[in-house]
Coordinates of C-alpha atoms and ligand atoms in Angstrom, one line a residue:
X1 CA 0.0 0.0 0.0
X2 CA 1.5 3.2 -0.7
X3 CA 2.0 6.2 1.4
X4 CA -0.1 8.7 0.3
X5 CA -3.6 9.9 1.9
X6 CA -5.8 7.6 1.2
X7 CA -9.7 8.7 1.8
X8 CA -11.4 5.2 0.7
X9 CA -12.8 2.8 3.5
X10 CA -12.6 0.1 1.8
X11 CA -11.0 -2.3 3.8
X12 CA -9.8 -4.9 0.9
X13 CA -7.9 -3.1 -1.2
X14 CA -7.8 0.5 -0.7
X15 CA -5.9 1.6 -3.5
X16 CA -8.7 0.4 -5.5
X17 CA -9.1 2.9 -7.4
X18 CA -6.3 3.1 -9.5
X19 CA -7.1 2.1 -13.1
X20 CA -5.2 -0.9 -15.1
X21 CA -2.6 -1.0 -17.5
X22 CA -5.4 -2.1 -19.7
X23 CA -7.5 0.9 -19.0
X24 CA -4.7 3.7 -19.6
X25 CA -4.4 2.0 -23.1
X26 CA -7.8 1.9 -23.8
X27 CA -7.5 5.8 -22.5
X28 CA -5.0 6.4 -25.1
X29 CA -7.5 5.3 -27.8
X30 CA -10.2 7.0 -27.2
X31 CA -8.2 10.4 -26.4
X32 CA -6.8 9.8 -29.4
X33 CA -10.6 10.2 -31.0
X34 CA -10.7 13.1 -29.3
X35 CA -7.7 14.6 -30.2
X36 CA -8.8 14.5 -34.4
X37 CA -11.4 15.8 -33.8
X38 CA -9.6 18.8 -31.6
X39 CA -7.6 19.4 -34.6
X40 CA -10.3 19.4 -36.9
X41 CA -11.6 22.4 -34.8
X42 CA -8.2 24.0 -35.2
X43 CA -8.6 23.8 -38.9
X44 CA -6.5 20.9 -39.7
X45 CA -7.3 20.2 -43.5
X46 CA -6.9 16.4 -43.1
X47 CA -6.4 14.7 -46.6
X48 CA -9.1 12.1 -46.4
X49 CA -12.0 13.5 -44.3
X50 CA -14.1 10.6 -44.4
X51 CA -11.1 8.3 -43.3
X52 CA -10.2 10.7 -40.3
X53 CA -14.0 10.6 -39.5
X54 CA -13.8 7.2 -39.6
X55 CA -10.7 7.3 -36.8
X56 CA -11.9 9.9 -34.9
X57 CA -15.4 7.9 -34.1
X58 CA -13.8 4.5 -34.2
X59 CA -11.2 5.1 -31.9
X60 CA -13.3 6.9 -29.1
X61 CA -15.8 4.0 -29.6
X62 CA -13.0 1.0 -29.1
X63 CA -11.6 3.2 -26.4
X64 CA -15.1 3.3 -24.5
X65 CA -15.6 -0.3 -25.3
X66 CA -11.7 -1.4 -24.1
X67 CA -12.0 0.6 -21.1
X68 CA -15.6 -0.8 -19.5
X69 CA -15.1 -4.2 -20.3
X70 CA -12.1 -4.3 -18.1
X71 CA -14.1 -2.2 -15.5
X72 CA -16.5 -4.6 -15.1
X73 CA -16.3 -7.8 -17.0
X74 CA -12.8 -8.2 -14.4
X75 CA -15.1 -8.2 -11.5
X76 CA -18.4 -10.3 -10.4
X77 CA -21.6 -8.6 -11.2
X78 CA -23.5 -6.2 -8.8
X79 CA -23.8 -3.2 -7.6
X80 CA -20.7 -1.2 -8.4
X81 CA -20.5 2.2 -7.1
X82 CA -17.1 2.1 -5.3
X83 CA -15.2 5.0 -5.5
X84 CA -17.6 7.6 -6.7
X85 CA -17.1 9.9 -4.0
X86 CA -13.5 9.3 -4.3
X87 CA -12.4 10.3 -7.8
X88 CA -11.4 13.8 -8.8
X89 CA -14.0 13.6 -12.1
X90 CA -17.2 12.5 -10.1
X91 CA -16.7 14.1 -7.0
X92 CA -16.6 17.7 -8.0
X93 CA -12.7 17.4 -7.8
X94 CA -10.5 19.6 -10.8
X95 CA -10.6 17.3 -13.2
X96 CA -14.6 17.3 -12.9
X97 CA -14.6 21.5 -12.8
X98 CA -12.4 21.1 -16.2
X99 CA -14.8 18.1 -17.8
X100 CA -17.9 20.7 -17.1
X101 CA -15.9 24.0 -18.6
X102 CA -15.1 21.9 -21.7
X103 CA -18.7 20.6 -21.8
X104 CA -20.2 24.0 -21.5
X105 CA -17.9 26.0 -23.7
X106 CA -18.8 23.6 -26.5
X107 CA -22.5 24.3 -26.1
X108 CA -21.9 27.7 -25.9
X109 CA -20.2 27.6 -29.0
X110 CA -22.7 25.7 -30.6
X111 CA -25.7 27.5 -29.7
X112 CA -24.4 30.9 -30.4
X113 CA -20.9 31.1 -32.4
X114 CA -21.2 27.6 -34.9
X115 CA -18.8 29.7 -37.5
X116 CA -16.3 28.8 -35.0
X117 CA -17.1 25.1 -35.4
X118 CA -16.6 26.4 -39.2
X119 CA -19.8 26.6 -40.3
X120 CA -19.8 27.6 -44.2
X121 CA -16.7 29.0 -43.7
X122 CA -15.1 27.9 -46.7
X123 CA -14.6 30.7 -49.8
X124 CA -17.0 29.4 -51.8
X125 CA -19.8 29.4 -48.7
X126 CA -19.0 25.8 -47.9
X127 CA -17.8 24.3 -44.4
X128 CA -14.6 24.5 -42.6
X129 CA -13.1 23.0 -39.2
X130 CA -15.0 20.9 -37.6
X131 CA -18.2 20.7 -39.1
X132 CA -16.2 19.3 -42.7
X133 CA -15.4 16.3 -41.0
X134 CA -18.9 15.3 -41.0
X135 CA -19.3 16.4 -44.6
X136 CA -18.8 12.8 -45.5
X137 CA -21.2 11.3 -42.9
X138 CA -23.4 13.8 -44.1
X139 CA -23.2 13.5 -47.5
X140 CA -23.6 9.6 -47.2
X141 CA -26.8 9.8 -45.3
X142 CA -28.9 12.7 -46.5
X143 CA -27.0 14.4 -49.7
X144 CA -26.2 17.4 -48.1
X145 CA -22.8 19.0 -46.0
X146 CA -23.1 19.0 -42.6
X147 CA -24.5 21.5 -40.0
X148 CA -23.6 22.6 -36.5
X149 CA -26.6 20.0 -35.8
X150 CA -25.5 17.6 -37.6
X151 CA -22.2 17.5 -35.8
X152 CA -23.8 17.2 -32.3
X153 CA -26.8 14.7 -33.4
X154 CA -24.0 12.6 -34.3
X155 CA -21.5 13.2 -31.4
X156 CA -24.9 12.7 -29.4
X157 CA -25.3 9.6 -30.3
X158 CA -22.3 8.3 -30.3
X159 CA -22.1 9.4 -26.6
X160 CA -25.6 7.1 -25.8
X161 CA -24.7 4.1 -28.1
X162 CA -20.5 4.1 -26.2
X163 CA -21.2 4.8 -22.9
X164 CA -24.8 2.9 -22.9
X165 CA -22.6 -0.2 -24.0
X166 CA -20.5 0.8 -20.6
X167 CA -24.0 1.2 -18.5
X168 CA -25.2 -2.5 -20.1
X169 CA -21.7 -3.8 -18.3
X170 CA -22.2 -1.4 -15.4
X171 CA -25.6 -2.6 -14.2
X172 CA -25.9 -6.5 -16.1
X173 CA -26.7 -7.8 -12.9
X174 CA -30.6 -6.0 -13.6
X175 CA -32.3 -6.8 -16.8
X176 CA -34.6 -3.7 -16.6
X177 CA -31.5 -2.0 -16.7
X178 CA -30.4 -3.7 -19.5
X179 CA -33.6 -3.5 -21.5
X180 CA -34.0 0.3 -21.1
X181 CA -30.9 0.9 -22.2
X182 CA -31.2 -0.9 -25.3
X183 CA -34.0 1.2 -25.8
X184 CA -32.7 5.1 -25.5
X185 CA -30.0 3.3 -27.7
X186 CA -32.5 2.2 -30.4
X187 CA -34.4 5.4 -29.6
X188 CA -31.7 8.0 -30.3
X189 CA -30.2 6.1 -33.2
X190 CA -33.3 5.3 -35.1
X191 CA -35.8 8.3 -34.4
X192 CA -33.6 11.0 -33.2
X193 CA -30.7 10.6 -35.7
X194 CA -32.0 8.2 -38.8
X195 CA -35.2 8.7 -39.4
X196 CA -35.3 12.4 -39.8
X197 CA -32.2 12.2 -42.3
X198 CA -34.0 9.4 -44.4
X199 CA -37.2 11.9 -44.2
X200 CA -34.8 15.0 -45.8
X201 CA -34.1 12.7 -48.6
X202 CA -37.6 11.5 -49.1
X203 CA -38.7 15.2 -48.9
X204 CA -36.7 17.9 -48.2
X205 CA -39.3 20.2 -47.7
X206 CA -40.4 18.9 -44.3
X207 CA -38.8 20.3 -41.4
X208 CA -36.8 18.5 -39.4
X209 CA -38.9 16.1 -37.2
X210 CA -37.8 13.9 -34.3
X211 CA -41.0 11.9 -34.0
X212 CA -40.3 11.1 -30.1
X213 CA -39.6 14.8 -29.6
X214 CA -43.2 16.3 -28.0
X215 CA -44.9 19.1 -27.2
X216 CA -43.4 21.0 -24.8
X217 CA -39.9 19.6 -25.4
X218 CA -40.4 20.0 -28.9
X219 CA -41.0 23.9 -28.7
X220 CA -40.6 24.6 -32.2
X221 CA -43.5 22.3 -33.5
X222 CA -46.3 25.0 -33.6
X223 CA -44.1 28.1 -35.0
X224 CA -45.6 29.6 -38.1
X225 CA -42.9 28.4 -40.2
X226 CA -42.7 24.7 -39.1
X227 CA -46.9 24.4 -39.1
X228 CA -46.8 26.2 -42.4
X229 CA -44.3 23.6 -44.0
X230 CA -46.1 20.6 -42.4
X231 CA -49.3 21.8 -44.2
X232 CA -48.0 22.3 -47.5
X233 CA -46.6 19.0 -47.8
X234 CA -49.5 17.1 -48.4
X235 CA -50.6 13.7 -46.4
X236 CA -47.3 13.1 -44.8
X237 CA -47.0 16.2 -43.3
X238 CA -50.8 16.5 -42.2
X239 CA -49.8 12.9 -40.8
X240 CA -47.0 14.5 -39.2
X241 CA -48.5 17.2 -37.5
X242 CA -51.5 14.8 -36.5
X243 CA -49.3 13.0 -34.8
X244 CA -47.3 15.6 -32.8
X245 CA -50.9 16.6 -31.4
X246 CA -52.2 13.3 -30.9
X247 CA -49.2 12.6 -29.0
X248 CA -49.7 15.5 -26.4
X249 CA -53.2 15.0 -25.9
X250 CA -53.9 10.9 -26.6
X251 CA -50.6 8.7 -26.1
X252 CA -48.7 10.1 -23.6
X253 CA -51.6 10.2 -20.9
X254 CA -52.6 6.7 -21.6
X255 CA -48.4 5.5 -21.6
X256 CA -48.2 7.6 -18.3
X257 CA -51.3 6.2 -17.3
X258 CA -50.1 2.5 -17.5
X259 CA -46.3 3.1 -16.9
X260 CA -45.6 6.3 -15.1
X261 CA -43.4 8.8 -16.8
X262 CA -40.9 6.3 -17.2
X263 CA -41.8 5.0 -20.5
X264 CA -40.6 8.5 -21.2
X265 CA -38.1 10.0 -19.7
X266 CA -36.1 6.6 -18.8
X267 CA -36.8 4.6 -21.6
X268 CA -37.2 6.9 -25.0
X269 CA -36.1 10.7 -24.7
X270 CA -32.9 11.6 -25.6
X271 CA -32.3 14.2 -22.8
X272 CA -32.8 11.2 -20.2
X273 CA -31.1 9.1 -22.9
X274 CA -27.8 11.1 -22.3
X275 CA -28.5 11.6 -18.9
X276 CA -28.6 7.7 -17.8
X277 CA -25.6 6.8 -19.9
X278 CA -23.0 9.2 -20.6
X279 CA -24.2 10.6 -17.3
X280 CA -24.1 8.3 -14.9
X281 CA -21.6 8.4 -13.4
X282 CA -22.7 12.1 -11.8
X283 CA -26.0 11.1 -11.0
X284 CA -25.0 11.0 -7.4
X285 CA -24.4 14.5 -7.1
X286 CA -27.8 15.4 -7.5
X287 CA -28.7 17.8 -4.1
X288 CA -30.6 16.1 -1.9
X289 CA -31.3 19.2 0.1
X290 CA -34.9 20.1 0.8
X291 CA -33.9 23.6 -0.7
X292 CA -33.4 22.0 -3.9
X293 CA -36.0 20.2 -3.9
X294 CA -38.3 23.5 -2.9
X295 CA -36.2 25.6 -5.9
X296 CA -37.0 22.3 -8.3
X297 CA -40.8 22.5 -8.0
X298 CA -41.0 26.4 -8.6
X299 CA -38.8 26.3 -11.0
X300 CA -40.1 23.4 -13.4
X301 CA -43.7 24.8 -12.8
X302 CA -43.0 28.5 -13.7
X303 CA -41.2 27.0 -17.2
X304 CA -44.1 25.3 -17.9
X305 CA -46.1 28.4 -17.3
X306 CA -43.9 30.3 -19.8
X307 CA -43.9 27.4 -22.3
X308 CA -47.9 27.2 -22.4
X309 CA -47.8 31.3 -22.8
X310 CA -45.1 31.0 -25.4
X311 CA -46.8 28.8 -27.4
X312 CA -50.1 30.1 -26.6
X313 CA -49.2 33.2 -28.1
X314 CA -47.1 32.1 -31.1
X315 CA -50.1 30.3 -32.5
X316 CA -52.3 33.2 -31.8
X317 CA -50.5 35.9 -33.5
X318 CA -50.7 34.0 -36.7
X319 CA -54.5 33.3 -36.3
X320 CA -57.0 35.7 -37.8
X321 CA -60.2 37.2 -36.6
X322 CA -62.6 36.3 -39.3
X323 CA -64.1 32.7 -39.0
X324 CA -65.8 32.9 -43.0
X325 CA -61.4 32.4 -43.6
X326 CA -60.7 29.6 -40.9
X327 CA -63.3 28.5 -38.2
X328 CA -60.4 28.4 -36.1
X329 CA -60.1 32.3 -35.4
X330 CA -57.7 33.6 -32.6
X331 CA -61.4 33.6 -29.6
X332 CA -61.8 30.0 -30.7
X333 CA -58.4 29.3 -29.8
X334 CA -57.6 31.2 -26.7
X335 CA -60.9 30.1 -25.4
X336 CA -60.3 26.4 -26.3
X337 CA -56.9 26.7 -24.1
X338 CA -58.8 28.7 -21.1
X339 CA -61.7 25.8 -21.2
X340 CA -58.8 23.1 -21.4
X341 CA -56.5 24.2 -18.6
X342 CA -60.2 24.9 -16.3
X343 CA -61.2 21.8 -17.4
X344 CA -58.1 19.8 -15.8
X345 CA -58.4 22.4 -12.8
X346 CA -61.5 22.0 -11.1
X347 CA -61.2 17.7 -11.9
X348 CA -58.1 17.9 -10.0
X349 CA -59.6 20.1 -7.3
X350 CA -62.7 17.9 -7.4
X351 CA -61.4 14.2 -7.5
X352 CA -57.9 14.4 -6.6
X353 CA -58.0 17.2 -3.7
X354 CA -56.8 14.7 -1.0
X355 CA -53.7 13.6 -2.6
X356 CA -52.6 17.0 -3.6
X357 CA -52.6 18.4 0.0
X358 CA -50.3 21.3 0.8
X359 CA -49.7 21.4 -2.7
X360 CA -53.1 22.4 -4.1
X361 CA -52.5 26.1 -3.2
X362 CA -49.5 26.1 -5.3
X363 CA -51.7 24.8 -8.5
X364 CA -53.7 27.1 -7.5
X365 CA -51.1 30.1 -7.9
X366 CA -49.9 28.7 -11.2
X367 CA -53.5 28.2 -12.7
X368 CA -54.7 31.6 -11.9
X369 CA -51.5 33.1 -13.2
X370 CA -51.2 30.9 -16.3
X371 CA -55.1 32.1 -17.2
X372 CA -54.4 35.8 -16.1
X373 CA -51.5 36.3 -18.7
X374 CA -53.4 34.3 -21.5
X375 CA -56.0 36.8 -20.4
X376 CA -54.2 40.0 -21.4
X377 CA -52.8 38.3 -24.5
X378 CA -56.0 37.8 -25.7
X379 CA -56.8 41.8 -25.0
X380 CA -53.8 43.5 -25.9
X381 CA -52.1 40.9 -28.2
X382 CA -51.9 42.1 -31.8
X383 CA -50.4 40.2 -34.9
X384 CA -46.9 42.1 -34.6
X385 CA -46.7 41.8 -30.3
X386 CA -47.8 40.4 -27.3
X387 CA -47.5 41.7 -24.0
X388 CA -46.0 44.8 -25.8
X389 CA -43.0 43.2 -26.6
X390 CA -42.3 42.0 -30.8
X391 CA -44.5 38.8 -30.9
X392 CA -40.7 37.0 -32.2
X393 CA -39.3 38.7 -29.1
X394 CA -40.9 36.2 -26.7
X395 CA -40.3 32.8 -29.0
X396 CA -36.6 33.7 -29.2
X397 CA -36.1 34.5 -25.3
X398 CA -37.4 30.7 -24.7
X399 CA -35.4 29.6 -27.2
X400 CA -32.4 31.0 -26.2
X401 CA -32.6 31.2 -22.1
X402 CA -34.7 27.5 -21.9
X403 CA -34.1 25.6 -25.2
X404 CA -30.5 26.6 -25.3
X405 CA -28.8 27.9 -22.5
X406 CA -30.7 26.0 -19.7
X407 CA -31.3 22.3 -21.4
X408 CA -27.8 22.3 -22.9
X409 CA -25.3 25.0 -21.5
X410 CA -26.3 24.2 -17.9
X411 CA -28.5 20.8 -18.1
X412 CA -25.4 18.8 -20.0
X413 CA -22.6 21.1 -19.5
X414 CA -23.0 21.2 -15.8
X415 CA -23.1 16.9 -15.3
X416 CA -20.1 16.8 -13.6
X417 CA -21.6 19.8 -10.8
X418 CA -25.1 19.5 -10.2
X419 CA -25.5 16.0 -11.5
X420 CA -27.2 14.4 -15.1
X421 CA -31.0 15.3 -14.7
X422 CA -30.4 19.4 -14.0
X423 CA -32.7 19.9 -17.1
X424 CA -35.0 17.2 -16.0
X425 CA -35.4 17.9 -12.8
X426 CA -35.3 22.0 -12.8
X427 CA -36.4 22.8 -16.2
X428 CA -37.8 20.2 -18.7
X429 CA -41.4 21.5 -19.2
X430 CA -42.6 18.0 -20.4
X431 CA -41.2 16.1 -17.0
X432 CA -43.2 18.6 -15.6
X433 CA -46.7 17.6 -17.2
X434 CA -45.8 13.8 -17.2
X435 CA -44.8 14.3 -13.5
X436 CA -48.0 15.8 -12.8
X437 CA -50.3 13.3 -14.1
X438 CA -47.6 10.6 -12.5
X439 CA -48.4 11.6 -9.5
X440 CA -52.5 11.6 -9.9
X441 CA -53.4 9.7 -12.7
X442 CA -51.1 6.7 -12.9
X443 CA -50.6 3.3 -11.7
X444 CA -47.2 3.4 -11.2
X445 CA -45.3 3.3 -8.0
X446 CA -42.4 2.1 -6.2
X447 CA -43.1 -0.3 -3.1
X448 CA -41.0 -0.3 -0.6
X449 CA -40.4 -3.9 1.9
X450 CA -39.3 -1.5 4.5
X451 CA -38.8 -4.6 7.0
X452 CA -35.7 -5.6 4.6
X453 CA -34.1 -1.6 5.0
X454 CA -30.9 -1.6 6.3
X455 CA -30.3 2.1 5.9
X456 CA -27.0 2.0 3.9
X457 CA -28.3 5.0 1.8
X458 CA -27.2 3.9 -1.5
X459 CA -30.7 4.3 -3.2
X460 CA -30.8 7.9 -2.1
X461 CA -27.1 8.1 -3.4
X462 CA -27.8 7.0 -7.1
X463 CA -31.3 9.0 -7.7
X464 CA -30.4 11.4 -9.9
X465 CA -33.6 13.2 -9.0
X466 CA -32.3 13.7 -6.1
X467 CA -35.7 12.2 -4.3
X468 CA -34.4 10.8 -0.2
X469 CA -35.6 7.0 -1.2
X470 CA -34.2 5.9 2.1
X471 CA -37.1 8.1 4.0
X472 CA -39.9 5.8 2.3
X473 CA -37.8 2.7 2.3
X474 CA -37.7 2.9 6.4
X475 CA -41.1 3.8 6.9
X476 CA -42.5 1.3 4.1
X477 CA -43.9 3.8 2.6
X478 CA -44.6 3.6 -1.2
X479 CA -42.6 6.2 -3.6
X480 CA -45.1 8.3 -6.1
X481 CA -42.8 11.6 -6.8
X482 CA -43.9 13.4 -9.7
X483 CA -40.0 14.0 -10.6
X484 CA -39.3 10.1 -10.2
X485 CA -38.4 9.2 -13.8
X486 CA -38.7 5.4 -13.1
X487 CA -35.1 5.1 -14.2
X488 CA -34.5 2.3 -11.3
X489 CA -30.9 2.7 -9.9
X490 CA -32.6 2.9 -6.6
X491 CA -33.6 -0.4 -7.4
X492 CA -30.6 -2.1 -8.9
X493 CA -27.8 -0.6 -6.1
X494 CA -30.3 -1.8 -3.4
X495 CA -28.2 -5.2 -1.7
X496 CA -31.6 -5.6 0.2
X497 CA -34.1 -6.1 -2.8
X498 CA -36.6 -3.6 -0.6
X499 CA -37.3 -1.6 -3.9
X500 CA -39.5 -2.9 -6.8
X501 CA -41.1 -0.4 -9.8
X502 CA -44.8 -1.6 -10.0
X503 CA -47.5 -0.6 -11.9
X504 CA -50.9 -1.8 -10.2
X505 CA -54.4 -0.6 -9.1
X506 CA -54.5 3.2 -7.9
X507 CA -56.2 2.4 -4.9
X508 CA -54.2 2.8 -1.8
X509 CA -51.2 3.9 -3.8
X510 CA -50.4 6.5 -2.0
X511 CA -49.9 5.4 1.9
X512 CA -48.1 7.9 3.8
X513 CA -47.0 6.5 6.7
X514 CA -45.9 8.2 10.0
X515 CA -42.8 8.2 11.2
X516 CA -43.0 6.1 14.8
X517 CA -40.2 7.5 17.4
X518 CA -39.2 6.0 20.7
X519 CA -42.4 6.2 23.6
X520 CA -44.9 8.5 20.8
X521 CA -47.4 5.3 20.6
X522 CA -47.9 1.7 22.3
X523 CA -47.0 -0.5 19.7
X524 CA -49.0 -2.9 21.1
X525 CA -52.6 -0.8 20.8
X526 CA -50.9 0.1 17.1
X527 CA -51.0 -3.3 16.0
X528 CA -54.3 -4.5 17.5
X529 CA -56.0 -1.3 15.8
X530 CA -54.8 -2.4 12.3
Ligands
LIG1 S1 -36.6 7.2 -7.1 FE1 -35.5 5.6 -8.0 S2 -36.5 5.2 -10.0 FE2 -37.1 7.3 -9.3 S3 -35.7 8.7 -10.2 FE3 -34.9 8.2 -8.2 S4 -33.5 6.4 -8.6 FE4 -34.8 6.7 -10.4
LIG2 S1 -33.8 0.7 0.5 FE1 -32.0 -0.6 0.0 S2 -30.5 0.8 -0.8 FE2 -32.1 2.1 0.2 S3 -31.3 2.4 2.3 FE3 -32.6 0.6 2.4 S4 -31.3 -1.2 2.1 FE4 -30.1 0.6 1.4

């Protein structure tokens, strides 16, 4: 054992977490990857781009692939969290600070200065850098160079397909585990990535369209520009804009319904995607505070507020008054969203009062402020503003502050400090809705065998929505959080089995339980009254 500090308390082999010979070489691969494409950005004109591509991608793959077989194939399967608190990159430590400054610079310069990435660059308008790498890749798939887009889809998913290999390793001792993650795989490659490339070449008039991508994540889907080219692109884009609707208002509620948000957020969106692969080895950092979990619900709810607004009044500045041109004139609208929202109001107030508790005031706040704005749209909105501000004004500012800087500048780029569901859990307007109806209108739970609870914390450790599992576990309480995303590490790192994701009758689903301490009851009378 060597001399220096040593903070691990492991008592078998404290130097455990020094990586093998094997690792370092698989290291050197995959930094290798990463160093072609770094030159790439630095304008290297490499000869043969498509073979460099080819490198690049292949080497960071085989490193990924080196590297977690020997992490975990070495060892028996289970639960393997050792060390997490321990290493500099998941503990907050330098090299975690530099991993997030890289991550966010790059969406920074992605969002808002691509030509740096090179984009049409070139003399004659084409691409430069780092962008004509992908040319090729490009080219091969749709016909067409590459864009800043293009660049990350692809980096994207090569992040989910390497690192959810790792995660299949990581947790192979839980088949759920397995099986979801074959299914953000399948889900980023084919719907997120694919499909919409195979789409341009079928029609390169429709816009681009991640079918899994919904209303409210999918922010875009009701701008002028994107309804106007569904529309004029006959069946398939009628079908297409059919569908993004139907799947607000028809297939998500019945999935949640069934499964919980999980058939979501865990098993086919590309945020959680990311998130539970490339991210998980931060998910631990997630705060566990009671202030965080305060700041979460205010926060979530108030971006949902502005999404609904946003897109409330994006489609009703290109509506018209007259209802001889379109029955569906800008009072039919705004009225239809008013009657919708008091609709799912007063039914929650009505049938669902008890299980809201404290928390009814709160929906209370954010109905009546949510109605009150949609309000003075409707009486001072005009076709050029709304709220007195340039109608475009209020579509870029969510773009920019929610869809750019908060889901990627600070949801990814910050992994390494606040953990891999900060846009989830703060800011994703659709885990906001899911959550909502997750928590009253779902059959999905988590039991708890409290009996089996031996406290060791490591299923509030690995939530990444930073939800205290322990506290339910010890009481036997079941767990229905409306930011539970049903990913179930809680449940795999548990050496006690006490956790189990079930989806069952809504009856008695919810079963708070109090907290006995010491001399507050006679056990005996307890027992005899139940
Ligand atoms: S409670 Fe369990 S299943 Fe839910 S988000 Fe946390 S770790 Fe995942
Ligand atoms: S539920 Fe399992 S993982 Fe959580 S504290 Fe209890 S024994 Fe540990």
């Amino acid at each position: 054992m060597s001399n220096k500090i040593n903070h691990s308390m492991s008592l078998a082999k404290p130097d455990a977490l020094d990586i093998t010979t094997k690792q370092k070489v698989a290291l050197a691969i995959g930094i290798t990857g990463l160093f072609i494409l770094t030159l790439a950005l630095l304008n290297t004109n490499f000869p043969n781009k498509a073979l460099f591509l080819t490198l690049s991608l292949g080497f960071i793959i085989i490193g990924t692939v080196i590297y977690s077989r020997e992490a975990y194939l070495t060892k028996l399967e289970g639960i393997k969290n050792d060390g997490q608190w321990f290493k500099s990159i998941s503990s907050r430590g330098v090299w975690g600070w530099i991993l997030g400054l890289v991550l966010t610079s790059f969406y920074i310069v992605l969002y808002f200065y691509p030509k740096y990435l090179g984009l049409r660059q070139g003399v004659d308008g084409g691409n430069t850098g780092l962008i004509s790498l992908f040319d090729p890749l490009s080219q091969l798939l749709s016909g067409r160079n590459a864009s800043q887009w293009f660049v990350y889809g692809t980096l994207y998913t090569l992040a989910i397909l390497a690192f959810g290999y790792k995660f299949i390793l990581k947790y192979r001792h839980n088949r759920y585990q397995q099986i979801r993650t074959v299914s953000v795989m399948f889900f980023q490659l084919g719907f997120a990535f694919l499909i919409p490339e195979f789409m341009y070449v079928m029609n390169n008039d429709l816009p681009y369209y991640d079918l899994k991508s919904i209303w409210p994540l999918n922010y875009y889907l009701f701008d002028e520009w994107s309804v106007n080219a569904f529309l004029s692109n006959g069946n398939i884009g009628l079908a297409l804009l059919v569908f993004g609707i139907l799947s607000i208002f028809v297939i998500t509620p019945i999935l949640t319904y069934k499964f919980g948000k999980r058939f979501y957020c865990s098993w086919v969106c590309g945020c959680g995607g990311l998130a539970e692969t490339a991210g998980d080895s931060f998910r631990h950092l997630s705060s566990k505070k009671i202030s965080a979990w305060k700041l979460e619900r205010w926060l979530v709810h108030s971006v949902l507020v502005f999404s609904v607004v946003m897109t409330t009044a994006m489609v009703y500045t290109y509506l018209g008054y007259d209802k001889n041109d379109f029955w569906l004139t800008r009072d039919v609208f705004i009225s239809f969203i008013i009657g919708f929202l008091t609709l799912v109001f007063v039914s929650v107030m009505y049938f669902k009062r008890q299980e809201l508790g404290k928390d009814a005031r709160a929906g209370a706040i954010g109905f009546f402020i949510t109605i009150v704005l949609l309000l003075i749209l409707h009486f001072t909105g005009t076709t050029e503003h709304v709220f007195y501000i340039k109608s475009g004004a209020l579509r870029s500012a969510y773009g920019i502050y929610i869809g750019s800087i908060f889901s990627g500048v600070i949801g990814t780029g910050f992994y390494p400090i606040l953990g891999n569901r900060a846009w989830c859990r703060f800011g994703c307007p659709m885990a906001a809705i899911l959550g909502f109806q997750q928590r009253l209108f779902s059959k999905f739970r988590i039991t708890t065998n409290g009996g089996q609870c031996i406290s060791c914390g490591n299923c509030s450790n690995s939530c990444e929505m930073g939800i205290d599992v322990r506290h339910y576990a010890q009481k036997g309480e079941n767990i229905v959080r409306s930011s539970c995303v049903g990913c179930g590490i809680c449940s795999a790192v548990c050496p006690r089995g006490v956790l189990k994701l079930e989806n069952d009758s809504m009856k008695g689903r919810i079963n708070p339980t109090e907290i006995l301490l010491g001399n507050d009851v006679n056990l005996m009378d307890l027992v005899n009254q139940k």
